[in-house]
Coordinates of C-alpha atoms and ligand atoms in Angstrom, one line a residue:
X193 CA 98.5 77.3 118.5
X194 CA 97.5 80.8 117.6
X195 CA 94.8 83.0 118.2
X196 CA 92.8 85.5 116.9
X197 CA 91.2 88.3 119.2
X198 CA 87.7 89.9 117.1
X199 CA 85.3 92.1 118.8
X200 CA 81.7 92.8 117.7
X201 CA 82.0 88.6 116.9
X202 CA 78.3 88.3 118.1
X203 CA 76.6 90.0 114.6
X204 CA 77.4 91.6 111.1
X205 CA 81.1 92.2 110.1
X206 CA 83.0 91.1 112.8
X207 CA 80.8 87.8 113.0
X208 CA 81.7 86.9 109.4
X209 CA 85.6 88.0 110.4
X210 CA 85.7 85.0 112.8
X211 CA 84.0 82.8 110.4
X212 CA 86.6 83.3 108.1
X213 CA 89.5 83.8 110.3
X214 CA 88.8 80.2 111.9
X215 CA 88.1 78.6 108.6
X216 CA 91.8 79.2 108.2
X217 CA 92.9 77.2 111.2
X218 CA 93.1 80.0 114.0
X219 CA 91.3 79.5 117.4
X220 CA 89.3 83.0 117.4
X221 CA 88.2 84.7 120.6
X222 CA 85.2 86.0 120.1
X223 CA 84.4 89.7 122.1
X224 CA 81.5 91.3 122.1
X225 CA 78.9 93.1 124.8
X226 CA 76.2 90.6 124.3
X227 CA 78.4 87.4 123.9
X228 CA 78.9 85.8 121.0
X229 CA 77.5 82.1 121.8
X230 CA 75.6 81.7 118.2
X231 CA 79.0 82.6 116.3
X232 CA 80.9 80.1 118.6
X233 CA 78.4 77.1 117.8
X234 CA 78.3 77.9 114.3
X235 CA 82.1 77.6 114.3
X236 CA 82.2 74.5 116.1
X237 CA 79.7 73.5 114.2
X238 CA 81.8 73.6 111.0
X239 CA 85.0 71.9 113.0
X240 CA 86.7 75.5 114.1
X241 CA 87.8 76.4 117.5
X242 CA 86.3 79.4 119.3
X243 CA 86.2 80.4 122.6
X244 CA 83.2 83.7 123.8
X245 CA 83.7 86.7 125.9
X246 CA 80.6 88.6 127.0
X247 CA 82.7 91.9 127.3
X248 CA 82.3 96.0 127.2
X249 CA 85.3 97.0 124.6
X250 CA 85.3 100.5 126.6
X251 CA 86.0 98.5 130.0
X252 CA 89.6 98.2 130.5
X253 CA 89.8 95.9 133.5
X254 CA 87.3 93.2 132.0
X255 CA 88.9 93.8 128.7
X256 CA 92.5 92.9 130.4
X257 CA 91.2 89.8 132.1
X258 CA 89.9 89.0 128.8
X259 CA 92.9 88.7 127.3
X260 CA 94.7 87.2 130.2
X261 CA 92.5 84.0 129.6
X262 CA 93.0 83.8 125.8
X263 CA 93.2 80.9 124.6
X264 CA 96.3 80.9 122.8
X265 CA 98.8 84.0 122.2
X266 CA 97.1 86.7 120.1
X267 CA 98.6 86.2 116.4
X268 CA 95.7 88.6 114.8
X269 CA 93.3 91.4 116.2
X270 CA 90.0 92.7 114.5
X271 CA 88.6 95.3 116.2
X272 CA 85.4 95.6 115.0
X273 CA 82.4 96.4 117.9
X274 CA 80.9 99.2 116.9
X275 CA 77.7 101.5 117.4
X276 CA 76.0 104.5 115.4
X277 CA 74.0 107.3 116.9
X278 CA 72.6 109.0 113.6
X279 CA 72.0 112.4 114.6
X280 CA 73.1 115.8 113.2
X281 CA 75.5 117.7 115.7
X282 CA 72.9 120.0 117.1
X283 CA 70.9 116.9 117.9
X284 CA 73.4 115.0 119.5
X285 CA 73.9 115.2 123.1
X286 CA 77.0 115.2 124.8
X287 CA 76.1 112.2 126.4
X288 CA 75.7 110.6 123.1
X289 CA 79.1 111.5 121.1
X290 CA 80.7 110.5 124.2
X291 CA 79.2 107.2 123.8
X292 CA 80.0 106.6 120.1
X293 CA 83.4 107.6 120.6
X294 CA 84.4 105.5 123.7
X295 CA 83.1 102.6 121.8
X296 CA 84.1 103.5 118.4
X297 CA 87.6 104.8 118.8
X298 CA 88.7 104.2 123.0
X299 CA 87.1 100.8 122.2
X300 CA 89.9 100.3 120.1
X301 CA 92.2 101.7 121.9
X302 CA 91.5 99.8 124.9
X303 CA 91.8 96.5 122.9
X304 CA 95.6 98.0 121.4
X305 CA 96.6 98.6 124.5
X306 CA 96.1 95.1 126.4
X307 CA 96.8 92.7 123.0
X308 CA 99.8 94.3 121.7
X309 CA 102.1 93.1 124.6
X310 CA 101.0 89.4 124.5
X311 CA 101.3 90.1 120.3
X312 CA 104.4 91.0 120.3
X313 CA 105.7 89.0 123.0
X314 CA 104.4 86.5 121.1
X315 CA 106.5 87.4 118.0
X316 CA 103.9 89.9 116.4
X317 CA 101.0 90.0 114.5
X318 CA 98.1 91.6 112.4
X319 CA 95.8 94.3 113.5
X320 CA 92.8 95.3 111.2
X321 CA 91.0 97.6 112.1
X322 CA 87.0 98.1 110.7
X323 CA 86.9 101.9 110.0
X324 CA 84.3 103.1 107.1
X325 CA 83.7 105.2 104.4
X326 CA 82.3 107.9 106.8
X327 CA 86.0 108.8 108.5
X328 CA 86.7 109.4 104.6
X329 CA 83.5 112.0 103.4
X330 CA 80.6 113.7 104.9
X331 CA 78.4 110.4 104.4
X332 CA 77.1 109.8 107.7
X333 CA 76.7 111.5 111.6
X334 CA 78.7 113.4 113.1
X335 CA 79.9 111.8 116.0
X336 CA 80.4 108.2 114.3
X337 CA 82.2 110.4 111.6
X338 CA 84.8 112.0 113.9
X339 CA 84.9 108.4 115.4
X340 CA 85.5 106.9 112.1
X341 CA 87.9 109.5 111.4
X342 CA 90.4 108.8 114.0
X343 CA 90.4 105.2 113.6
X344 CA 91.9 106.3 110.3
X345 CA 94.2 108.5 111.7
X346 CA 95.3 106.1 114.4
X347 CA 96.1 103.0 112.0
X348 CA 98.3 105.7 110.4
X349 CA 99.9 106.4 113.3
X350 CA 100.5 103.1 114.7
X351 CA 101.9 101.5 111.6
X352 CA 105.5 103.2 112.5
X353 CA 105.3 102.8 116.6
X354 CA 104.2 98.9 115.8
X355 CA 107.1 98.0 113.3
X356 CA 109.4 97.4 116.3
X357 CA 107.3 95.0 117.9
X358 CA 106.8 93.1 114.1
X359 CA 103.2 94.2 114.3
X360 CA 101.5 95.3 111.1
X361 CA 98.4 97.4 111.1
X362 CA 96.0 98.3 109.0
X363 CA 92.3 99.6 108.5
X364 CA 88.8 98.6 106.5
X365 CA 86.9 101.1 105.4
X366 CA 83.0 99.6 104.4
X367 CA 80.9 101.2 102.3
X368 CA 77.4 100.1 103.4
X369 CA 77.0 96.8 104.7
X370 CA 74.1 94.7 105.3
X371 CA 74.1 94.3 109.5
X372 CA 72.5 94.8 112.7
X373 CA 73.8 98.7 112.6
X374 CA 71.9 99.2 109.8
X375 CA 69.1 97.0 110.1
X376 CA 66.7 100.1 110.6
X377 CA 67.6 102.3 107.7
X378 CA 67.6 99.6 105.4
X379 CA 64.7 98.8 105.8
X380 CA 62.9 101.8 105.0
X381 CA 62.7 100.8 101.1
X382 CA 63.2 104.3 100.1
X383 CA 66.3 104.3 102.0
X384 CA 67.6 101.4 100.6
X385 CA 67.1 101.8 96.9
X386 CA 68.6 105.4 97.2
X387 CA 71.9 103.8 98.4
X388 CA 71.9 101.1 96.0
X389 CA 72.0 103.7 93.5
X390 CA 74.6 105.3 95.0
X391 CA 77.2 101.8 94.8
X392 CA 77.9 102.0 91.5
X393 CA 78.5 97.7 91.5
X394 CA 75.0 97.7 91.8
X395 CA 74.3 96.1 95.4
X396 CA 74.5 96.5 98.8
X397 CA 77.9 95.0 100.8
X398 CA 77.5 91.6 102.7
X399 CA 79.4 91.1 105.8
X400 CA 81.3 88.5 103.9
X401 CA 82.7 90.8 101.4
X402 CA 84.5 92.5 104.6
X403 CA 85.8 89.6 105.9
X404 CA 87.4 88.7 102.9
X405 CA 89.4 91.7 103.3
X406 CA 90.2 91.7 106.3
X407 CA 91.3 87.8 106.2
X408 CA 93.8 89.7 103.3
X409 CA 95.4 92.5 105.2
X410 CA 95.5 89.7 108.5
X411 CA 97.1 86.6 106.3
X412 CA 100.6 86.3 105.2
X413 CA 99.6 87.6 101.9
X414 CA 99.8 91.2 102.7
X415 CA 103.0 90.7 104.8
X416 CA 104.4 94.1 103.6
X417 CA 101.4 96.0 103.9
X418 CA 101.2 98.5 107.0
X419 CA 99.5 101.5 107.7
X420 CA 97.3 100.8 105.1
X421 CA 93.5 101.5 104.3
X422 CA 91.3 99.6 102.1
X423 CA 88.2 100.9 100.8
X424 CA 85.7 97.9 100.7
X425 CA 82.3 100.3 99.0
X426 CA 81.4 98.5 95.6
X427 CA 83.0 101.9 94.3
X428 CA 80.5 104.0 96.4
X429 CA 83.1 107.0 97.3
X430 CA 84.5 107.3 93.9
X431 CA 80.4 109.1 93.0
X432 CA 79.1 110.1 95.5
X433 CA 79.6 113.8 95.3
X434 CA 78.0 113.1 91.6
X435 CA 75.1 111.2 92.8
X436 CA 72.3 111.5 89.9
X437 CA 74.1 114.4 88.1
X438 CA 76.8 111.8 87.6
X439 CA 74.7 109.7 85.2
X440 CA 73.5 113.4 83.3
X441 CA 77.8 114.2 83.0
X442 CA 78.7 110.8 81.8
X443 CA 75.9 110.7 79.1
X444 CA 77.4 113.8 77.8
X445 CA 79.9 113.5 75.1
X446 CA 81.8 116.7 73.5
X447 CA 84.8 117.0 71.8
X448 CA 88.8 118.3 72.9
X449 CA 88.1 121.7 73.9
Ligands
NAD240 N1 77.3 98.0 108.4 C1 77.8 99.0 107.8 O1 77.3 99.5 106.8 C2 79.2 99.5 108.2 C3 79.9 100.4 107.4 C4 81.1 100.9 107.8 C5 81.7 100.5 109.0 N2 81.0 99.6 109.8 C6 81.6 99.2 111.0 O2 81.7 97.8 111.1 C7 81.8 97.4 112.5 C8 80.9 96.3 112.7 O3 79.5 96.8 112.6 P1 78.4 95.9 112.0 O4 77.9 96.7 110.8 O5 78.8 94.5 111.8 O6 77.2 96.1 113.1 P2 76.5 95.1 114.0 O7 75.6 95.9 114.9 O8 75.9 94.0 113.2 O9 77.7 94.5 114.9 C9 78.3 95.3 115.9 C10 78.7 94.4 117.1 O10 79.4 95.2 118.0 C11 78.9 94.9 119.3 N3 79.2 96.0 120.2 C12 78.7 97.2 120.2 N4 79.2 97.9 121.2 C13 80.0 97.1 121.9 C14 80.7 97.3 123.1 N5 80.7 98.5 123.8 N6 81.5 96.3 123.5 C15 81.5 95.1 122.9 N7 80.7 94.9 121.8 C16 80.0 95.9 121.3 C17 77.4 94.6 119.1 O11 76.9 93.9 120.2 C18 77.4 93.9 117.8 O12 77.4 92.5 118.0 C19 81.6 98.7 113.3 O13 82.8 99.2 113.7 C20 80.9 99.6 112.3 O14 81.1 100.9 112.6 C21 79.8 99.1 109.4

């Protein structure tokens, strides 16, 4: 028996991960600050195996226990847990980019560093890691940007100093995703359709449509693919420096000049 390791299981993205991932058979250990006791019953409720942690991803100690009562030995991690503080640099306090960065990227870390010796004692495994179109353009706040950023930058790194221990690792980017991150913003309606016109397939992401991805770059499927990122935006970073001058451009037709 096998186990996958997903934090943030308790809403959005990394919710729908362990839905998925234990649709496919895994037991999932499900991480997350608040617990995760709706997503466990839901699995059980459709015949998977999940066990809950009510755990800080920044808190090393808890997050080593943690992983000391698995389950099973981790086969797949999905680090996921993740906060935003949407302010412009001059408005963020130091307090507050400390914050977003010890749980966006020294979250992750903190998870690396206590699965991959059980992984790879275990005979390897799959990290993917949920990154976002904000570590790739100036769409977003500062501090989850730099965040964002080196989650990138880190899956890069990794991808060589994990190959020993047969340990591929890749990241996610989302464009926007319907969740309890953004659960304020999209609500303000003016907010909303102004970003739907930005996703040039016409809609706003689902958690699902993550998962999916994710499930990919975990399963057996993408067993050559390392180091990797995969842009999950229904095509929003290939416009958005157009925005509505985009639609005035591709309207306008000339000939070779
Ligand atoms: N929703 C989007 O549009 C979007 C876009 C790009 C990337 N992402 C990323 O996707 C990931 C999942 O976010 P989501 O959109 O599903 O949001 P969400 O708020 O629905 O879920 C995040 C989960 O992480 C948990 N969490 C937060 N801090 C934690 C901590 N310190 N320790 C343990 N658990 C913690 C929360 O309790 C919550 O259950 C995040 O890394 C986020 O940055 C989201």
């Amino acid at each position: 028996m096998n186990c996958a390791v997903i934090t943030g299981a308790a809403s959005g993205i990394g919710r729908a991960c362990a839905l998925r991932l234990a649709a496919t058979g895994a037991t999932v250990a499900l991480l997350d600050r608040h617990g995760a006791d709706g997503t466990r019953r839901e699995i059980e409720d459709r015949g998977g195996k999940a066990v809950g942690f009510g755990v800080d991803v920044t808190d090393d100690d808890a997050v080593r226990d943690v992983v000391g009562r698995l389950p099973a030995p981790p086969r797949v991690l999905v680090n996921a847990a993740g906060i935003i503080v949407r302010k412009k640099l001059l408005e963020c306090t130091v307090e507050e980019w400390r914050r977003v960065v010890d749980v966006n990227l020294t979250g992750y870390f903190v998870l690396l560093r206590n699965v991959i010796p059980a992984m790879s004692a275990a005979g390897g495994g799959s990290i993917v890691q949920i990154a976002s179109i904000a570590g790739h353009t100036g769409y977003g706040f500062s501090s989850y940007t730099a965040a964002k950023g080196g989650v990138l930058a880190l899956t890069r790194q990794l991808a060589a100093e994990l190959a020993e221990h047969r340990i591929r690792i890749n990241s996610v980017s989302p464009g926007v995703v319907e969740s309890g991150l953004n659960r304020d913003t999209l609500g303000n309606q003016a907010i909303r359709q102004a970003t739907v016109d930005n996703i040039p397939l016409g809609r706003l992401g689902e958690p699902d449509d993550i998962a999916r991805v994710v499930a990919f770059l975990a399963g057996p499927e993408a067993d050559f693919v390392t180091g990797a990122d995969l842009v999950a935006d229904g095509g929003m970073i290939s416009t958005i420096h157009w925005g509505k001058a985009g639609a005035e451009l591709h309207s306008f037709h000339s000939e070779e000049r």
